[in-house]
């Protein structure tokens, strides 16, 4: 994460990539050196897709 973000803001939004659960989170705070910063992979938001689903009710 880059920027002025608190751990509480991250905790509300992060979830497991495999199962999607928010049961628990493990985080480590570190300040990378110049060499480490070049090796870090960053995730950037590319697109937000909204889905509309049809829901039927039998009457």
GROMACS .gro file of N, CA and C in nm:
model
  177
    1UNK      N    1   0.085  -0.116   0.000
    1UNK     CA    2   0.000   0.000   0.000
    1UNK      C    3   0.090   0.123   0.000
    2UNK      N    4   0.049   0.220  -0.075
    2UNK     CA    5   0.126   0.342  -0.083
    2UNK      C    6   0.038   0.457  -0.038
    3UNK      N    7   0.093   0.548   0.039
    3UNK     CA    8   0.018   0.665   0.080
    3UNK      C    9  -0.009   0.666   0.229
    4UNK      N   10  -0.085   0.762   0.271
    4UNK     CA   11  -0.118   0.780   0.411
    4UNK      C   12  -0.240   0.695   0.445
    5UNK      N   13  -0.217   0.568   0.475
    5UNK     CA   14  -0.324   0.473   0.501
    5UNK      C   15  -0.301   0.409   0.636
    6UNK      N   16  -0.404   0.404   0.718
    6UNK     CA   17  -0.391   0.338   0.848
    6UNK      C   18  -0.421   0.190   0.835
    7UNK      N   19  -0.375   0.110   0.931
    7UNK     CA   20  -0.400  -0.033   0.928
    7UNK      C   21  -0.550  -0.062   0.941
    8UNK      N   22  -0.624   0.024   1.010
    8UNK     CA   23  -0.768   0.004   1.023
    8UNK      C   24  -0.839   0.019   0.889
    9UNK      N   25  -0.793   0.110   0.805
    9UNK     CA   26  -0.852   0.126   0.672
    9UNK      C   27  -0.823   0.005   0.584
   10UNK      N   28  -0.706  -0.051   0.598
   10UNK     CA   29  -0.670  -0.168   0.520
   10UNK      C   30  -0.750  -0.289   0.568
   11UNK      N   31  -0.763  -0.305   0.697
   11UNK     CA   32  -0.832  -0.421   0.755
   11UNK      C   33  -0.977  -0.430   0.707
   12UNK      N   34  -1.044  -0.317   0.688
   12UNK     CA   35  -1.184  -0.317   0.644
   12UNK      C   36  -1.200  -0.366   0.502
   13UNK      N   37  -1.097  -0.351   0.418
   13UNK     CA   38  -1.113  -0.378   0.276
   13UNK      C   39  -1.041  -0.502   0.225
   14UNK      N   40  -0.944  -0.553   0.299
   14UNK     CA   41  -0.864  -0.664   0.248
   14UNK      C   42  -0.933  -0.797   0.272
   15UNK      N   43  -0.915  -0.889   0.178
   15UNK     CA   44  -0.969  -1.023   0.193
   15UNK      C   45  -0.877  -1.122   0.124
   16UNK      N   46  -0.894  -1.249   0.154
   16UNK     CA   47  -0.811  -1.355   0.097
   16UNK      C   48  -0.835  -1.365  -0.053
   17UNK      N   49  -0.728  -1.375  -0.131
   17UNK     CA   50  -0.740  -1.387  -0.275
   17UNK      C   51  -0.796  -1.523  -0.317
   18UNK      N   52  -0.772  -1.625  -0.237
   18UNK     CA   53  -0.816  -1.760  -0.274
   18UNK      C   54  -0.962  -1.786  -0.238
   19UNK      N   55  -1.000  -1.758  -0.114
   19UNK     CA   56  -1.136  -1.794  -0.071
   19UNK      C   57  -1.229  -1.675  -0.050
   20UNK      N   58  -1.174  -1.553  -0.048
   20UNK     CA   59  -1.257  -1.434  -0.035
   20UNK      C   60  -1.300  -1.400   0.107
   21UNK      N   61  -1.253  -1.473   0.206
   21UNK     CA   62  -1.293  -1.448   0.343
   21UNK      C   63  -1.215  -1.333   0.406
   22UNK      N   64  -1.273  -1.274   0.507
   22UNK     CA   65  -1.206  -1.168   0.584
   22UNK      C   66  -1.181  -1.213   0.728
   23UNK      N   67  -1.168  -1.342   0.749
   23UNK     CA   68  -1.157  -1.398   0.883
   23UNK      C   69  -1.037  -1.343   0.961
   24UNK      N   70  -0.921  -1.339   0.899
   24UNK     CA   71  -0.803  -1.290   0.970
   24UNK      C   72  -0.705  -1.233   0.869
   25UNK      N   73  -0.614  -1.153   0.919
   25UNK     CA   74  -0.516  -1.088   0.833
   25UNK      C   75  -0.384  -1.081   0.906
   26UNK      N   76  -0.277  -1.105   0.836
   26UNK     CA   77  -0.144  -1.089   0.891
   26UNK      C   78  -0.073  -0.981   0.811
   27UNK      N   79  -0.019  -0.882   0.877
   27UNK     CA   80   0.047  -0.772   0.808
   27UNK      C   81   0.180  -0.741   0.873
   28UNK      N   82   0.272  -0.695   0.792
   28UNK     CA   83   0.403  -0.657   0.841
   28UNK      C   84   0.439  -0.521   0.783
   29UNK      N   85   0.480  -0.429   0.866
   29UNK     CA   86   0.517  -0.295   0.822
   29UNK      C   87   0.668  -0.288   0.809
   30UNK      N   88   0.715  -0.245   0.695
   30UNK     CA   89   0.858  -0.227   0.677
   30UNK      C   90   0.882  -0.112   0.580
   31UNK      N   91   0.996  -0.053   0.589
   31UNK     CA   92   1.036   0.055   0.500
   31UNK      C   93   1.146   0.000   0.409
   32UNK      N   94   1.116  -0.021   0.282
   32UNK     CA   95   1.213  -0.084   0.192
   32UNK      C   96   1.331   0.008   0.160
   33UNK      N   97   1.444  -0.055   0.141
   33UNK     CA   98   1.561   0.018   0.096
   33UNK      C   99   1.547   0.039  -0.054
   34UNK      N  100   1.636   0.111  -0.114
   34UNK     CA  101   1.629   0.138  -0.258
   34UNK      C  102   1.627   0.011  -0.341
   35UNK      N  103   1.712  -0.085  -0.308
   35UNK     CA  104   1.717  -0.211  -0.382
   35UNK      C  105   1.589  -0.292  -0.364
   36UNK      N  106   1.536  -0.296  -0.242
   36UNK     CA  107   1.412  -0.370  -0.215
   36UNK      C  108   1.293  -0.306  -0.286
   37UNK      N  109   1.292  -0.175  -0.294
   37UNK     CA  110   1.179  -0.104  -0.355
   37UNK      C  111   1.164  -0.139  -0.502
   38UNK      N  112   1.273  -0.170  -0.570
   38UNK     CA  113   1.268  -0.205  -0.712
   38UNK      C  114   1.209  -0.345  -0.734
   39UNK      N  115   1.213  -0.430  -0.633
   39UNK     CA  116   1.167  -0.568  -0.647
   39UNK      C  117   1.022  -0.586  -0.602
   40UNK      N  118   0.962  -0.487  -0.539
   40UNK     CA  119   0.826  -0.500  -0.486
   40UNK      C  120   0.724  -0.492  -0.598
   41UNK      N  121   0.628  -0.583  -0.596
   41UNK     CA  122   0.517  -0.578  -0.692
   41UNK      C  123   0.403  -0.499  -0.631
   42UNK      N  124   0.351  -0.403  -0.704
   42UNK     CA  125   0.242  -0.321  -0.657
   42UNK      C  126   0.114  -0.361  -0.728
   43UNK      N  127   0.003  -0.356  -0.658
   43UNK     CA  128  -0.127  -0.385  -0.718
   43UNK      C  129  -0.201  -0.254  -0.734
   44UNK      N  130  -0.240  -0.224  -0.856
   44UNK     CA  131  -0.313  -0.102  -0.885
   44UNK      C  132  -0.452  -0.135  -0.935
   45UNK      N  133  -0.548  -0.055  -0.897
   45UNK     CA  134  -0.685  -0.073  -0.943
   45UNK      C  135  -0.692  -0.040  -1.091
   46UNK      N  136  -0.741  -0.132  -1.171
   46UNK     CA  137  -0.751  -0.114  -1.314
   46UNK      C  138  -0.894  -0.081  -1.354
   47UNK      N  139  -0.989  -0.151  -1.293
   47UNK     CA  140  -1.127  -0.136  -1.337
   47UNK      C  141  -1.221  -0.181  -1.226
   48UNK      N  142  -1.336  -0.118  -1.219
   48UNK     CA  143  -1.443  -0.161  -1.129
   48UNK      C  144  -1.560  -0.201  -1.217
   49UNK      N  145  -1.607  -0.323  -1.198
   49UNK     CA  146  -1.721  -0.371  -1.278
   49UNK      C  147  -1.841  -0.388  -1.187
   50UNK      N  148  -1.952  -0.335  -1.228
   50UNK     CA  149  -2.077  -0.350  -1.155
   50UNK      C  150  -2.161  -0.455  -1.228
   51UNK      N  151  -2.212  -0.550  -1.152
   51UNK     CA  152  -2.296  -0.655  -1.210
   51UNK      C  153  -2.440  -0.634  -1.168
   52UNK      N  154  -2.528  -0.650  -1.263
   52UNK     CA  155  -2.671  -0.648  -1.233
   52UNK      C  156  -2.722  -0.789  -1.251
   53UNK      N  157  -2.790  -0.841  -1.152
   53UNK     CA  158  -2.844  -0.976  -1.158
   53UNK      C  159  -2.994  -0.971  -1.148
   54UNK      N  160  -3.058  -1.054  -1.222
   54UNK     CA  161  -3.203  -1.063  -1.219
   54UNK      C  162  -3.243  -1.159  -1.108
   55UNK      N  163  -3.334  -1.117  -1.022
   55UNK     CA  164  -3.382  -1.200  -0.912
   55UNK      C  165  -3.531  -1.219  -0.931
   56UNK      N  166  -3.575  -1.344  -0.937
   56UNK     CA  167  -3.715  -1.375  -0.962
   56UNK      C  168  -3.784  -1.417  -0.832
   57UNK      N  169  -3.912  -1.390  -0.826
   57UNK     CA  170  -3.993  -1.435  -0.713
   57UNK      C  171  -4.118  -1.501  -0.771
   58UNK      N  172  -4.145  -1.622  -0.732
   58UNK     CA  173  -4.265  -1.692  -0.779
   58UNK      C  174  -4.384  -1.645  -0.696
   59UNK      N  175  -4.493  -1.614  -0.764
   59UNK     CA  176  -4.615  -1.569  -0.695
   59UNK      C  177  -4.733  -1.656  -0.737
   0.00000   0.00000   0.00000
